[in-house]
Amino acid sequence: SKAYSPNVNVPDIRLSSFFNLMNLNSSRLSVFLYPILICLHSLEDDDCITEETTGMFKMPKTISLTLSNLQYGGAYLIFNGMRAIIWLHRDVNILLLKDLFGDYCDSIEQVGSYISQLPRLDTHISNQVRALLTHLTTHYFNLEKMSVEVCRFGMDQNEVELQQMFVEDQNSVMDPSYAEFLKIVHDEMEKKIKHSSQSTGQQSSLQKDDGVSLSNRFGF
């Protein structure tokens, strides 16, 4: 995060990141540390639908956070508890753009890079994505709506910040990859557990020795 990154040289950005980390609840912190990534162009027909009988929301499958999972011509939603970004490949299907943003979209250049809300269109994928955004906003913010950003591949500046959300990839901010980082944490935990076990064993031995010497001293 920007709170701990050695590459952040602007004090206001670092303090803002610290403030956010200190005030996030556990639910939002978990999704901030490992954002939700969902493939929009391959949603199942029953994804993002609330079942009438149970009231349960059908959450689509999430994808691991590595850029190698982004497909050519794809459309994705990434959500980190603070921002919701729709990433679009430059060769995304025009019919998908029309179903999401309107019939005026004959090319990706006609999609605005920042919109307050997705337009209410009578298409299945529009209903799905808007329902998904509403669900995430309600679950993590307890609000009905939040703003949505659009990030077009190779075109918009917010793509740099979007790439930083792909925490499983090695980057300039984090030298080890995500898998390497988890291994480092695991090794450190094992060392600490082993050290704690040895310390406990030594204390138990000392207590036992003290007990024997006291028993002998008092003739028990």
CSV table of C-alpha atoms in Angstrom, one decimal:
chain,number,residue,atom,x,y,z
A,1,SER,CA,0.0,0.0,0.0
A,2,LYS,CA,1.0,3.6,-0.4
A,3,ALA,CA,1.3,3.9,3.4
A,4,TYR,CA,4.4,1.7,3.4
A,5,SER,CA,5.7,1.9,-0.2
A,6,PRO,CA,9.2,3.2,-0.5
A,7,ASN,CA,8.3,4.8,-3.8
A,8,VAL,CA,5.8,7.3,-2.3
A,9,ASN,CA,7.5,10.6,-1.8
A,10,VAL,CA,4.4,12.8,-1.3
A,11,PRO,CA,3.6,13.1,2.5
A,12,ASP,CA,-0.1,13.8,1.9
A,13,ILE,CA,-0.6,10.6,-0.1
A,14,ARG,CA,1.2,8.5,2.5
A,15,LEU,CA,-0.8,10.1,5.4
A,16,SER,CA,-4.0,9.6,3.5
A,17,SER,CA,-3.2,5.9,3.0
A,18,PHE,CA,-2.3,5.5,6.7
A,19,PHE,CA,-5.6,7.2,7.6
A,20,ASN,CA,-7.6,4.9,5.4
A,21,LEU,CA,-5.9,1.8,6.8
A,22,MET,CA,-6.5,2.9,10.4
A,23,ASN,CA,-10.2,3.4,9.7
A,24,LEU,CA,-11.1,0.4,7.5
A,25,ASN,CA,-13.1,-2.3,9.2
A,26,SER,CA,-12.0,-5.9,8.8
A,27,SER,CA,-14.3,-6.6,5.8
A,28,ARG,CA,-13.1,-3.5,3.8
A,29,LEU,CA,-9.5,-4.1,4.8
A,30,SER,CA,-9.5,-7.6,3.4
A,31,VAL,CA,-10.8,-6.5,0.0
A,32,PHE,CA,-8.4,-3.5,0.0
A,33,LEU,CA,-5.4,-5.8,0.6
A,34,TYR,CA,-6.7,-8.4,-2.0
A,35,PRO,CA,-9.2,-6.7,-4.4
A,36,ILE,CA,-12.1,-8.5,-6.1
A,37,LEU,CA,-11.5,-9.2,-9.8
A,38,ILE,CA,-14.5,-10.4,-11.9
A,39,CYS,CA,-14.6,-11.2,-15.6
A,40,LEU,CA,-17.6,-9.4,-17.1
A,41,HIS,CA,-17.5,-10.8,-20.6
A,42,SER,CA,-18.1,-14.4,-19.4
A,43,LEU,CA,-20.7,-13.9,-16.8
A,44,GLU,CA,-23.1,-16.8,-16.4
A,45,ASP,CA,-26.8,-16.1,-17.1
A,46,ASP,CA,-27.7,-16.5,-13.4
A,47,ASP,CA,-24.8,-14.5,-12.0
A,48,CYS,CA,-25.5,-11.3,-10.2
A,49,ILE,CA,-29.1,-12.3,-9.6
A,50,THR,CA,-30.9,-12.2,-6.2
A,51,GLU,CA,-32.9,-15.4,-5.7
A,52,GLU,CA,-36.5,-14.6,-4.7
A,53,THR,CA,-37.0,-17.5,-2.4
A,54,THR,CA,-33.7,-17.2,-0.4
A,55,GLY,CA,-32.8,-13.6,-1.0
A,56,MET,CA,-29.2,-14.7,-1.6
A,57,PHE,CA,-27.2,-12.8,-4.2
A,58,LYS,CA,-25.4,-15.1,-6.8
A,59,MET,CA,-21.9,-13.8,-6.7
A,60,PRO,CA,-19.9,-14.5,-9.9
A,61,LYS,CA,-16.5,-16.3,-9.7
A,62,THR,CA,-13.5,-14.2,-8.8
A,63,ILE,CA,-10.1,-14.3,-10.5
A,64,SER,CA,-6.7,-14.3,-9.0
A,65,LEU,CA,-4.9,-10.9,-9.2
A,66,THR,CA,-2.3,-11.4,-11.9
A,67,LEU,CA,-2.3,-9.4,-15.2
A,68,SER,CA,-1.8,-12.7,-17.1
A,69,ASN,CA,-5.4,-13.5,-16.3
A,70,LEU,CA,-6.7,-10.6,-18.4
A,71,GLN,CA,-7.8,-11.9,-21.7
A,72,TYR,CA,-7.4,-10.2,-25.1
A,73,GLY,CA,-10.6,-8.3,-25.9
A,74,GLY,CA,-11.9,-8.7,-22.4
A,75,ALA,CA,-13.9,-6.6,-19.9
A,76,TYR,CA,-13.3,-6.8,-16.1
A,77,LEU,CA,-14.5,-5.2,-12.9
A,78,ILE,CA,-12.0,-4.7,-10.1
A,79,PHE,CA,-13.1,-3.5,-6.7
A,80,ASN,CA,-10.8,-2.8,-3.7
A,81,GLY,CA,-13.3,-1.4,-1.2
A,82,MET,CA,-12.6,2.2,-2.2
A,83,ARG,CA,-12.8,2.2,-5.9
A,84,ALA,CA,-14.7,0.3,-8.6
A,85,ILE,CA,-13.0,0.2,-12.0
A,86,ILE,CA,-14.2,-1.4,-15.2
A,87,TRP,CA,-11.2,-2.3,-17.3
A,88,LEU,CA,-11.7,-2.6,-21.1
A,89,HIS,CA,-9.3,-4.0,-23.6
A,90,ARG,CA,-9.0,-1.8,-26.7
A,91,ASP,CA,-10.4,-4.7,-28.8
A,92,VAL,CA,-13.4,-5.5,-26.6
A,93,ASN,CA,-16.5,-6.6,-28.4
A,94,ILE,CA,-18.5,-3.5,-29.6
A,95,LEU,CA,-21.8,-5.3,-28.8
A,96,LEU,CA,-20.7,-5.6,-25.1
A,97,LEU,CA,-19.9,-1.9,-25.1
A,98,LYS,CA,-23.3,-1.0,-26.5
A,99,ASP,CA,-25.0,-3.3,-23.9
A,100,LEU,CA,-23.1,-1.6,-21.0
A,101,PHE,CA,-22.8,2.0,-22.1
A,102,GLY,CA,-25.4,2.6,-24.8
A,103,ASP,CA,-25.9,2.3,-28.6
A,104,TYR,CA,-23.8,5.4,-29.2
A,105,CYS,CA,-20.6,3.4,-28.5
A,106,ASP,CA,-19.3,2.4,-31.9
A,107,SER,CA,-15.7,2.3,-30.6
A,108,ILE,CA,-13.9,2.2,-27.3
A,109,GLU,CA,-12.9,5.8,-27.8
A,110,GLN,CA,-16.5,6.9,-27.3
A,111,VAL,CA,-16.6,5.4,-23.8
A,112,GLY,CA,-15.9,8.1,-21.2
A,113,SER,CA,-13.0,7.3,-18.8
A,114,TYR,CA,-15.0,8.5,-15.7
A,115,ILE,CA,-18.7,8.1,-15.2
A,116,SER,CA,-20.8,8.6,-12.1
A,117,GLN,CA,-23.0,5.6,-12.8
A,118,LEU,CA,-23.6,3.0,-15.4
A,119,PRO,CA,-26.6,3.9,-17.6
A,120,ARG,CA,-29.8,2.0,-16.9
A,121,LEU,CA,-30.1,-0.1,-20.0
A,122,ASP,CA,-32.6,-2.9,-20.6
A,123,THR,CA,-29.9,-5.5,-21.4
A,124,HIS,CA,-29.0,-8.5,-19.4
A,125,ILE,CA,-25.4,-7.6,-18.8
A,126,SER,CA,-26.3,-4.1,-17.9
A,127,ASN,CA,-28.7,-5.4,-15.2
A,128,GLN,CA,-26.0,-7.9,-14.0
A,129,VAL,CA,-23.2,-5.4,-13.7
A,130,ARG,CA,-25.4,-2.7,-12.0
A,131,ALA,CA,-26.7,-5.3,-9.6
A,132,LEU,CA,-23.1,-6.4,-8.9
A,133,LEU,CA,-22.0,-2.9,-8.1
A,134,THR,CA,-25.1,-2.3,-5.9
A,135,HIS,CA,-24.3,-5.5,-4.0
A,136,LEU,CA,-20.6,-4.6,-3.4
A,137,THR,CA,-21.5,-1.1,-2.4
A,138,THR,CA,-24.2,-2.2,0.0
A,139,HIS,CA,-22.0,-5.0,1.5
A,140,TYR,CA,-18.9,-2.9,2.0
A,141,PHE,CA,-20.2,0.6,2.4
A,142,ASN,CA,-23.8,0.2,3.5
A,143,LEU,CA,-24.7,2.6,0.7
A,144,GLU,CA,-26.9,2.2,-2.4
A,145,LYS,CA,-24.5,3.7,-5.0
A,146,MET,CA,-20.9,4.6,-5.6
A,147,SER,CA,-19.1,6.1,-8.5
A,148,VAL,CA,-17.5,3.9,-11.2
A,149,GLU,CA,-14.3,4.5,-13.2
A,150,VAL,CA,-13.5,3.2,-16.6
A,151,CYS,CA,-10.0,2.2,-17.5
A,152,ARG,CA,-9.3,1.6,-21.2
A,153,PHE,CA,-6.2,-0.5,-22.0
A,154,GLY,CA,-3.3,1.7,-23.1
A,155,MET,CA,-5.4,4.9,-23.1
A,156,ASP,CA,-6.2,6.1,-19.6
A,157,GLN,CA,-3.9,7.3,-16.8
A,158,ASN,CA,-5.6,5.4,-14.0
A,159,GLU,CA,-4.3,2.1,-15.6
A,160,VAL,CA,-1.1,2.6,-13.5
A,161,GLU,CA,-3.0,2.6,-10.3
A,162,LEU,CA,-5.1,-0.3,-11.5
A,163,GLN,CA,-2.0,-2.4,-12.2
A,164,GLN,CA,-0.9,-1.9,-8.6
A,165,MET,CA,-4.0,-3.7,-7.4
A,166,PHE,CA,-2.8,-6.9,-9.1
A,167,VAL,CA,-0.9,-7.9,-6.0
A,168,GLU,CA,0.2,-11.3,-7.2
A,169,ASP,CA,2.5,-9.8,-9.8
A,170,GLN,CA,6.0,-8.7,-9.0
A,171,ASN,CA,6.4,-5.0,-9.5
A,172,SER,CA,8.6,-2.0,-8.6
A,173,VAL,CA,6.7,-1.5,-5.3
A,174,MET,CA,7.0,-5.0,-4.0
A,175,ASP,CA,10.3,-6.8,-4.9
A,176,PRO,CA,9.1,-10.4,-4.2
A,177,SER,CA,6.1,-11.7,-6.1
A,178,TYR,CA,2.9,-12.5,-4.1
A,179,ALA,CA,3.8,-16.2,-3.9
A,180,GLU,CA,7.3,-15.4,-2.8
A,181,PHE,CA,6.0,-13.0,-0.2
A,182,LEU,CA,3.6,-15.6,1.2
A,183,LYS,CA,6.5,-18.0,1.5
A,184,ILE,CA,8.6,-15.5,3.4
A,185,VAL,CA,5.7,-14.8,5.8
A,186,HIS,CA,5.2,-18.6,6.2
A,187,ASP,CA,9.0,-19.2,7.0
A,188,GLU,CA,9.0,-16.3,9.5
A,189,MET,CA,5.9,-17.7,11.2
A,190,GLU,CA,7.5,-21.1,11.5
A,191,LYS,CA,10.7,-19.6,13.0
A,192,LYS,CA,8.6,-17.7,15.5
A,193,ILE,CA,6.6,-20.7,16.4
A,194,LYS,CA,9.7,-22.9,16.8
A,195,HIS,CA,11.4,-20.2,18.9
A,196,SER,CA,8.2,-19.8,21.1
A,197,SER,CA,8.0,-23.6,21.5
A,198,GLN,CA,11.7,-23.8,22.6
A,199,SER,CA,11.2,-20.9,25.0
A,200,THR,CA,8.1,-22.6,26.5
A,201,GLY,CA,10.0,-25.9,26.8
A,202,GLN,CA,12.9,-24.2,28.6
A,203,GLN,CA,10.5,-22.5,31.0
A,204,SER,CA,8.8,-25.7,31.8
A,205,SER,CA,12.1,-27.4,32.4
A,206,LEU,CA,13.2,-24.6,34.8
A,207,GLN,CA,9.9,-24.8,36.6
A,208,LYS,CA,10.2,-28.5,36.9
A,209,ASP,CA,13.7,-28.2,38.3
A,210,ASP,CA,12.6,-25.5,40.7
A,211,GLY,CA,9.8,-27.8,41.9
A,212,VAL,CA,12.2,-30.7,42.5
A,213,SER,CA,14.7,-28.6,44.4
A,214,LEU,CA,12.0,-27.1,46.5
A,215,SER,CA,10.5,-30.5,47.3
A,216,ASN,CA,13.9,-31.8,48.3
A,217,ARG,CA,14.5,-28.7,50.4
A,218,PHE,CA,11.3,-29.0,52.3
A,219,GLY,CA,11.4,-32.8,52.5
A,220,PHE,CA,8.3,-33.5,50.4
